[in-house]
Amino acid sequence: MNYKNALLPLCFLSTGALAATNYASVELTHLEPTKTESTWLREKQFMPRYPVELAMKGVAGCGIFKVIVDESGATESISLISSVPKKVISRPATKVIKDWEWTLASDKSPIREEKLLRLDFCMGGSTEKESISKCKQQATMACE
């Protein structure tokens, strides 16, 4: 399994009562600092599941968040910078980020760090591989 993406198979019922599997994927991009430059890294390096609130509504999109991690590795604040669709992504994504625990990167001193992170929530694809590919493509598009 690719731990950068968390896939959630979704089933949608058609009027003919046939179920079709559709995958949902999440892609995380470290905008500033990059992952290799970061002082604080997420302790568990796998992606969270697609927020149920978004999946139930069939919402796909992206959000750019400013996350401040204090000197002790606690999340100090999370704020939405931009998103598509506007504001729909904010609450469920903020819940996901709040659950993250941070660990000090090797060879780094504990300091307060401001991060810009992008989370893409993607829906579509009849296979896991197709869903991951679509999400990587979406993550290259503007999120504003």
Short mmCIF file of N, CA and C in Angstrom, two decimals:
data_model
loop_
_atom_site.label_atom_id
_atom_site.label_comp_id
_atom_site.label_asym_id
_atom_site.label_seq_id
_atom_site.Cartn_x
_atom_site.Cartn_y
_atom_site.Cartn_z
N MET A 1 0.84 -1.19 0.00
CA MET A 1 0.00 0.00 0.00
C MET A 1 0.87 1.24 0.00
N ASN A 2 0.52 2.22 -0.75
CA ASN A 2 1.21 3.50 -0.77
C ASN A 2 0.74 4.30 0.44
N TYR A 3 1.62 4.53 1.42
CA TYR A 3 1.22 5.19 2.64
C TYR A 3 1.06 6.69 2.50
N LYS A 4 1.43 7.25 1.35
CA LYS A 4 1.20 8.68 1.13
C LYS A 4 -0.27 8.94 0.85
N ASN A 5 -0.97 7.96 0.35
CA ASN A 5 -2.38 8.10 0.01
C ASN A 5 -3.19 7.14 0.84
N ALA A 6 -4.33 7.59 1.30
CA ALA A 6 -5.26 6.69 1.97
C ALA A 6 -6.47 6.57 1.06
N LEU A 7 -6.79 5.35 0.72
CA LEU A 7 -7.89 5.14 -0.22
C LEU A 7 -9.09 4.62 0.53
N LEU A 8 -10.23 5.09 0.10
CA LEU A 8 -11.47 4.67 0.69
C LEU A 8 -12.39 4.24 -0.44
N PRO A 9 -12.68 2.95 -0.56
CA PRO A 9 -13.61 2.56 -1.61
C PRO A 9 -15.01 3.04 -1.23
N LEU A 10 -15.66 3.69 -2.16
CA LEU A 10 -16.99 4.22 -1.93
C LEU A 10 -17.97 3.48 -2.82
N CYS A 11 -19.13 3.19 -2.31
CA CYS A 11 -20.15 2.54 -3.11
C CYS A 11 -21.32 3.49 -3.29
N PHE A 12 -21.74 3.64 -4.50
CA PHE A 12 -22.87 4.49 -4.83
C PHE A 12 -23.94 3.63 -5.49
N LEU A 13 -25.16 3.78 -5.07
CA LEU A 13 -26.24 3.00 -5.66
C LEU A 13 -26.86 3.78 -6.81
N SER A 14 -27.07 3.10 -7.91
CA SER A 14 -27.74 3.72 -9.03
C SER A 14 -29.22 3.42 -8.93
N THR A 15 -30.02 4.03 -9.79
CA THR A 15 -31.45 3.79 -9.75
C THR A 15 -31.78 2.35 -10.09
N GLY A 16 -30.88 1.67 -10.77
CA GLY A 16 -31.09 0.26 -11.09
C GLY A 16 -30.66 -0.67 -9.97
N ALA A 17 -30.32 -0.13 -8.81
CA ALA A 17 -29.91 -0.87 -7.62
C ALA A 17 -28.61 -1.63 -7.83
N LEU A 18 -27.78 -1.21 -8.79
CA LEU A 18 -26.46 -1.81 -8.96
C LEU A 18 -25.45 -0.93 -8.25
N ALA A 19 -24.55 -1.53 -7.54
CA ALA A 19 -23.53 -0.76 -6.82
C ALA A 19 -22.25 -0.72 -7.65
N ALA A 20 -21.65 0.45 -7.71
CA ALA A 20 -20.37 0.60 -8.42
C ALA A 20 -19.35 1.11 -7.41
N THR A 21 -18.15 0.55 -7.43
CA THR A 21 -17.10 0.99 -6.51
C THR A 21 -16.37 2.16 -7.14
N ASN A 22 -16.19 3.17 -6.34
CA ASN A 22 -15.48 4.37 -6.74
C ASN A 22 -14.49 4.64 -5.61
N TYR A 23 -13.26 4.98 -5.92
CA TYR A 23 -12.26 5.19 -4.89
C TYR A 23 -12.09 6.67 -4.58
N ALA A 24 -11.76 6.94 -3.34
CA ALA A 24 -11.43 8.29 -2.89
C ALA A 24 -9.99 8.25 -2.38
N SER A 25 -9.26 9.30 -2.61
CA SER A 25 -7.85 9.34 -2.26
C SER A 25 -7.51 10.70 -1.66
N VAL A 26 -6.50 10.74 -0.83
CA VAL A 26 -6.02 11.98 -0.22
C VAL A 26 -4.55 12.13 -0.56
N GLU A 27 -4.16 13.32 -0.95
CA GLU A 27 -2.76 13.61 -1.30
C GLU A 27 -2.30 14.78 -0.43
N LEU A 28 -1.17 14.65 0.23
CA LEU A 28 -0.58 15.71 1.05
C LEU A 28 0.64 16.27 0.34
N THR A 29 0.70 17.60 0.24
CA THR A 29 1.86 18.26 -0.34
C THR A 29 2.41 19.26 0.68
N HIS A 30 3.69 19.16 0.98
CA HIS A 30 4.35 20.11 1.86
C HIS A 30 4.81 21.28 0.99
N LEU A 31 4.16 22.43 1.10
CA LEU A 31 4.51 23.58 0.28
C LEU A 31 5.70 24.34 0.87
N GLU A 32 5.60 24.75 2.13
CA GLU A 32 6.69 25.46 2.82
C GLU A 32 6.68 25.08 4.29
N PRO A 33 7.76 24.73 4.87
CA PRO A 33 8.96 24.24 4.20
C PRO A 33 8.66 22.90 3.55
N THR A 34 9.54 22.48 2.67
CA THR A 34 9.37 21.16 2.06
C THR A 34 9.53 20.11 3.15
N LYS A 35 9.14 18.91 2.85
CA LYS A 35 9.23 17.83 3.84
C LYS A 35 10.67 17.64 4.31
N THR A 36 11.63 17.72 3.40
CA THR A 36 13.04 17.51 3.79
C THR A 36 13.60 18.68 4.59
N GLU A 37 12.99 19.86 4.47
CA GLU A 37 13.46 21.03 5.22
C GLU A 37 12.74 21.21 6.56
N SER A 38 11.69 20.46 6.81
CA SER A 38 10.85 20.64 7.99
C SER A 38 11.55 20.30 9.28
N THR A 39 11.23 21.07 10.31
CA THR A 39 11.69 20.78 11.66
C THR A 39 10.79 19.73 12.30
N TRP A 40 9.48 19.88 12.10
CA TRP A 40 8.51 18.97 12.66
C TRP A 40 7.86 18.15 11.56
N LEU A 41 7.81 16.83 11.74
CA LEU A 41 7.19 15.92 10.79
C LEU A 41 6.05 15.19 11.48
N ARG A 42 5.06 14.82 10.69
CA ARG A 42 3.97 14.04 11.27
C ARG A 42 4.53 12.73 11.79
N GLU A 43 4.14 12.38 13.00
CA GLU A 43 4.67 11.17 13.62
C GLU A 43 4.31 9.93 12.82
N LYS A 44 3.08 9.82 12.39
CA LYS A 44 2.64 8.68 11.58
C LYS A 44 2.61 9.14 10.14
N GLN A 45 3.46 8.57 9.33
CA GLN A 45 3.65 9.04 7.96
C GLN A 45 2.71 8.39 6.94
N PHE A 46 1.50 8.06 7.34
CA PHE A 46 0.52 7.59 6.37
C PHE A 46 -0.60 8.62 6.29
N MET A 47 -1.27 8.63 5.16
CA MET A 47 -2.32 9.63 4.98
C MET A 47 -3.57 9.25 5.74
N PRO A 48 -4.28 10.26 6.20
CA PRO A 48 -5.55 9.98 6.88
C PRO A 48 -6.60 9.53 5.87
N ARG A 49 -7.65 8.95 6.37
CA ARG A 49 -8.77 8.57 5.50
C ARG A 49 -9.49 9.82 5.01
N TYR A 50 -10.11 9.65 3.89
CA TYR A 50 -10.95 10.70 3.31
C TYR A 50 -11.99 11.08 4.36
N PRO A 51 -12.16 12.34 4.68
CA PRO A 51 -13.16 12.70 5.72
C PRO A 51 -14.56 12.20 5.33
N VAL A 52 -15.20 11.49 6.23
CA VAL A 52 -16.51 10.90 5.97
C VAL A 52 -17.51 11.98 5.58
N GLU A 53 -17.43 13.14 6.24
CA GLU A 53 -18.34 14.25 5.96
C GLU A 53 -18.27 14.66 4.48
N LEU A 54 -17.07 14.69 3.92
CA LEU A 54 -16.91 15.04 2.50
C LEU A 54 -17.35 13.90 1.60
N ALA A 55 -16.98 12.68 1.96
CA ALA A 55 -17.33 11.52 1.14
C ALA A 55 -18.84 11.36 1.03
N MET A 56 -19.54 11.54 2.14
CA MET A 56 -21.00 11.39 2.14
C MET A 56 -21.67 12.40 1.21
N LYS A 57 -21.06 13.58 1.08
CA LYS A 57 -21.61 14.61 0.21
C LYS A 57 -21.05 14.54 -1.20
N GLY A 58 -20.10 13.63 -1.44
CA GLY A 58 -19.50 13.50 -2.76
C GLY A 58 -18.61 14.68 -3.11
N VAL A 59 -18.00 15.31 -2.09
CA VAL A 59 -17.18 16.51 -2.29
C VAL A 59 -15.72 16.14 -2.52
N ALA A 60 -15.17 16.65 -3.61
CA ALA A 60 -13.74 16.54 -3.90
C ALA A 60 -13.22 17.96 -3.97
N GLY A 61 -11.94 18.15 -3.74
CA GLY A 61 -11.37 19.49 -3.82
C GLY A 61 -10.02 19.54 -3.14
N CYS A 62 -9.60 20.74 -2.81
CA CYS A 62 -8.31 20.92 -2.17
C CYS A 62 -8.37 22.06 -1.16
N GLY A 63 -7.41 22.07 -0.27
CA GLY A 63 -7.30 23.14 0.70
C GLY A 63 -5.84 23.39 1.02
N ILE A 64 -5.49 24.67 1.15
CA ILE A 64 -4.15 25.05 1.58
C ILE A 64 -4.29 25.61 2.99
N PHE A 65 -3.51 25.05 3.90
CA PHE A 65 -3.63 25.39 5.31
C PHE A 65 -2.31 25.90 5.86
N LYS A 66 -2.39 26.89 6.74
CA LYS A 66 -1.22 27.33 7.51
C LYS A 66 -1.35 26.63 8.86
N VAL A 67 -0.34 25.84 9.18
CA VAL A 67 -0.31 25.10 10.43
C VAL A 67 0.90 25.57 11.22
N ILE A 68 0.67 25.97 12.45
CA ILE A 68 1.78 26.38 13.31
C ILE A 68 1.98 25.32 14.38
N VAL A 69 3.22 24.80 14.43
CA VAL A 69 3.62 23.81 15.41
C VAL A 69 4.55 24.52 16.40
N ASP A 70 4.22 24.44 17.69
CA ASP A 70 5.04 25.15 18.68
C ASP A 70 6.33 24.41 18.99
N GLU A 71 7.15 24.99 19.88
CA GLU A 71 8.47 24.45 20.21
C GLU A 71 8.43 23.06 20.82
N SER A 72 7.27 22.70 21.40
CA SER A 72 7.16 21.37 22.02
C SER A 72 6.54 20.34 21.08
N GLY A 73 6.19 20.76 19.85
CA GLY A 73 5.63 19.82 18.88
C GLY A 73 4.11 19.72 18.92
N ALA A 74 3.47 20.67 19.58
CA ALA A 74 2.00 20.68 19.63
C ALA A 74 1.47 21.61 18.54
N THR A 75 0.33 21.25 17.97
CA THR A 75 -0.30 22.11 16.97
C THR A 75 -0.87 23.33 17.67
N GLU A 76 -0.33 24.49 17.34
CA GLU A 76 -0.75 25.75 17.96
C GLU A 76 -1.99 26.30 17.26
N SER A 77 -1.99 26.29 15.93
CA SER A 77 -3.14 26.80 15.18
C SER A 77 -3.18 26.22 13.77
N ILE A 78 -4.39 26.24 13.21
CA ILE A 78 -4.63 25.78 11.84
C ILE A 78 -5.55 26.80 11.20
N SER A 79 -5.15 27.34 10.07
CA SER A 79 -6.04 28.28 9.37
C SER A 79 -6.06 27.97 7.88
N LEU A 80 -7.24 28.14 7.30
CA LEU A 80 -7.43 27.90 5.89
C LEU A 80 -6.95 29.12 5.11
N ILE A 81 -6.08 28.91 4.13
CA ILE A 81 -5.59 29.99 3.27
C ILE A 81 -6.46 30.09 2.02
N SER A 82 -6.70 28.95 1.38
CA SER A 82 -7.58 28.92 0.21
C SER A 82 -8.10 27.50 0.04
N SER A 83 -9.23 27.38 -0.67
CA SER A 83 -9.78 26.05 -0.93
C SER A 83 -10.71 26.07 -2.13
N VAL A 84 -10.87 24.91 -2.70
CA VAL A 84 -11.86 24.67 -3.75
C VAL A 84 -12.57 23.38 -3.36
N PRO A 85 -13.86 23.37 -3.16
CA PRO A 85 -14.76 24.52 -3.17
C PRO A 85 -14.54 25.38 -1.92
N LYS A 86 -14.94 26.62 -2.02
CA LYS A 86 -14.72 27.57 -0.93
C LYS A 86 -15.36 27.09 0.37
N LYS A 87 -14.59 27.07 1.43
CA LYS A 87 -15.00 26.81 2.81
C LYS A 87 -15.58 25.42 3.10
N VAL A 88 -15.95 24.64 2.11
CA VAL A 88 -16.52 23.32 2.36
C VAL A 88 -15.47 22.37 2.93
N ILE A 89 -14.24 22.54 2.51
CA ILE A 89 -13.13 21.67 2.90
C ILE A 89 -12.63 21.98 4.31
N SER A 90 -12.78 23.21 4.75
CA SER A 90 -12.15 23.70 5.96
C SER A 90 -12.40 22.86 7.21
N ARG A 91 -13.63 22.69 7.60
CA ARG A 91 -13.92 22.01 8.87
C ARG A 91 -13.47 20.55 8.88
N PRO A 92 -13.84 19.74 7.87
CA PRO A 92 -13.38 18.33 7.92
C PRO A 92 -11.86 18.19 7.84
N ALA A 93 -11.20 19.02 7.03
CA ALA A 93 -9.74 18.93 6.92
C ALA A 93 -9.07 19.39 8.21
N THR A 94 -9.60 20.43 8.83
CA THR A 94 -9.04 20.91 10.10
C THR A 94 -9.13 19.82 11.16
N LYS A 95 -10.24 19.07 11.18
CA LYS A 95 -10.36 17.95 12.13
C LYS A 95 -9.27 16.91 11.90
N VAL A 96 -8.98 16.63 10.63
CA VAL A 96 -7.94 15.66 10.28
C VAL A 96 -6.58 16.15 10.78
N ILE A 97 -6.25 17.41 10.49
CA ILE A 97 -4.94 17.97 10.86
C ILE A 97 -4.78 18.03 12.38
N LYS A 98 -5.85 18.37 13.12
CA LYS A 98 -5.78 18.45 14.59
C LYS A 98 -5.34 17.14 15.21
N ASP A 99 -5.66 16.02 14.56
CA ASP A 99 -5.31 14.70 15.10
C ASP A 99 -3.84 14.33 14.88
N TRP A 100 -3.14 15.09 14.06
CA TRP A 100 -1.75 14.75 13.78
C TRP A 100 -0.87 15.02 14.99
N GLU A 101 0.07 14.12 15.22
CA GLU A 101 1.09 14.31 16.25
C GLU A 101 2.39 14.58 15.52
N TRP A 102 3.19 15.47 16.07
CA TRP A 102 4.43 15.90 15.42
C TRP A 102 5.63 15.36 16.16
N THR A 103 6.65 15.00 15.39
CA THR A 103 7.90 14.52 15.97
C THR A 103 9.04 15.35 15.38
N LEU A 104 10.05 15.58 16.16
CA LEU A 104 11.19 16.39 15.74
C LEU A 104 12.01 15.63 14.70
N ALA A 105 12.29 16.28 13.59
CA ALA A 105 13.12 15.68 12.54
C ALA A 105 14.54 15.50 13.08
N SER A 106 15.22 14.47 12.61
CA SER A 106 16.58 14.23 13.09
C SER A 106 17.48 15.40 12.72
N ASP A 107 18.41 15.70 13.60
CA ASP A 107 19.38 16.79 13.43
C ASP A 107 18.74 18.18 13.44
N LYS A 108 17.55 18.32 14.04
CA LYS A 108 16.88 19.63 14.12
C LYS A 108 16.71 20.01 15.58
N SER A 109 16.74 21.30 15.84
CA SER A 109 16.47 21.83 17.18
C SER A 109 14.99 22.19 17.27
N PRO A 110 14.37 21.97 18.43
CA PRO A 110 12.94 22.26 18.56
C PRO A 110 12.67 23.77 18.50
N ILE A 111 12.00 24.20 17.46
CA ILE A 111 11.60 25.60 17.30
C ILE A 111 10.15 25.65 16.84
N ARG A 112 9.55 26.79 16.98
CA ARG A 112 8.19 27.02 16.46
C ARG A 112 8.29 27.06 14.94
N GLU A 113 7.40 26.33 14.26
CA GLU A 113 7.47 26.27 12.80
C GLU A 113 6.11 26.55 12.18
N GLU A 114 6.12 27.43 11.19
CA GLU A 114 4.92 27.71 10.40
C GLU A 114 5.01 26.90 9.11
N LYS A 115 3.95 26.15 8.84
CA LYS A 115 3.94 25.28 7.67
C LYS A 115 2.79 25.67 6.74
N LEU A 116 3.01 25.54 5.45
CA LEU A 116 1.94 25.63 4.46
C LEU A 116 1.79 24.23 3.88
N LEU A 117 0.61 23.65 4.10
CA LEU A 117 0.34 22.29 3.64
C LEU A 117 -0.87 22.31 2.72
N ARG A 118 -0.83 21.46 1.72
CA ARG A 118 -1.96 21.32 0.82
C ARG A 118 -2.51 19.90 0.94
N LEU A 119 -3.81 19.82 1.14
CA LEU A 119 -4.49 18.54 1.17
C LEU A 119 -5.45 18.48 -0.01
N ASP A 120 -5.32 17.46 -0.82
CA ASP A 120 -6.23 17.23 -1.93
C ASP A 120 -7.12 16.05 -1.60
N PHE A 121 -8.41 16.23 -1.76
CA PHE A 121 -9.39 15.19 -1.56
C PHE A 121 -9.97 14.87 -2.93
N CYS A 122 -9.70 13.67 -3.40
CA CYS A 122 -10.03 13.30 -4.77
C CYS A 122 -11.01 12.14 -4.78
N MET A 123 -11.93 12.20 -5.70
CA MET A 123 -12.88 11.11 -5.89
C MET A 123 -12.83 10.69 -7.35
N GLY A 124 -12.94 9.40 -7.57
CA GLY A 124 -12.99 8.91 -8.93
C GLY A 124 -11.95 7.84 -9.18
N GLY A 125 -12.23 7.05 -10.13
CA GLY A 125 -11.34 5.95 -10.45
C GLY A 125 -11.97 4.65 -10.04
N SER A 126 -11.92 3.69 -10.92
CA SER A 126 -12.51 2.39 -10.62
C SER A 126 -11.50 1.44 -9.99
N THR A 127 -10.22 1.87 -9.92
CA THR A 127 -9.20 1.07 -9.25
C THR A 127 -8.40 1.98 -8.32
N GLU A 128 -7.69 1.37 -7.40
CA GLU A 128 -6.84 2.12 -6.47
C GLU A 128 -5.77 2.90 -7.23
N LYS A 129 -5.15 2.26 -8.20
CA LYS A 129 -4.09 2.89 -9.00
C LYS A 129 -4.62 4.10 -9.77
N GLU A 130 -5.80 3.97 -10.35
CA GLU A 130 -6.40 5.07 -11.10
C GLU A 130 -6.73 6.25 -10.18
N SER A 131 -7.22 5.95 -9.00
CA SER A 131 -7.56 7.00 -8.04
C SER A 131 -6.31 7.77 -7.58
N ILE A 132 -5.23 7.05 -7.31
CA ILE A 132 -3.98 7.70 -6.90
C ILE A 132 -3.46 8.59 -8.02
N SER A 133 -3.51 8.09 -9.24
CA SER A 133 -3.04 8.86 -10.39
C SER A 133 -3.85 10.15 -10.57
N LYS A 134 -5.17 10.04 -10.45
CA LYS A 134 -6.03 11.23 -10.58
C LYS A 134 -5.73 12.25 -9.47
N CYS A 135 -5.47 11.77 -8.28
CA CYS A 135 -5.20 12.68 -7.16
C CYS A 135 -3.86 13.37 -7.33
N LYS A 136 -2.85 12.67 -7.81
CA LYS A 136 -1.55 13.29 -8.07
C LYS A 136 -1.69 14.39 -9.13
N GLN A 137 -2.52 14.13 -10.13
CA GLN A 137 -2.76 15.12 -11.18
C GLN A 137 -3.50 16.33 -10.61
N GLN A 138 -4.51 16.09 -9.79
CA GLN A 138 -5.25 17.19 -9.18
C GLN A 138 -4.34 18.07 -8.33
N ALA A 139 -3.38 17.44 -7.64
CA ALA A 139 -2.49 18.18 -6.74
C ALA A 139 -1.56 19.14 -7.49
N THR A 140 -1.49 19.03 -8.80
CA THR A 140 -0.64 19.95 -9.58
C THR A 140 -1.44 21.17 -10.06
N MET A 141 -2.75 21.17 -9.86
CA MET A 141 -3.60 22.27 -10.31
C MET A 141 -3.73 23.34 -9.23
N ALA A 142 -4.14 24.51 -9.63
CA ALA A 142 -4.32 25.62 -8.69
C ALA A 142 -5.40 25.26 -7.65
N CYS A 143 -5.22 25.75 -6.45
CA CYS A 143 -6.17 25.53 -5.36
C CYS A 143 -6.57 26.88 -4.79
N GLU A 144 -7.28 27.64 -5.58
CA GLU A 144 -7.70 28.98 -5.13
C GLU A 144 -8.99 29.39 -5.76
#
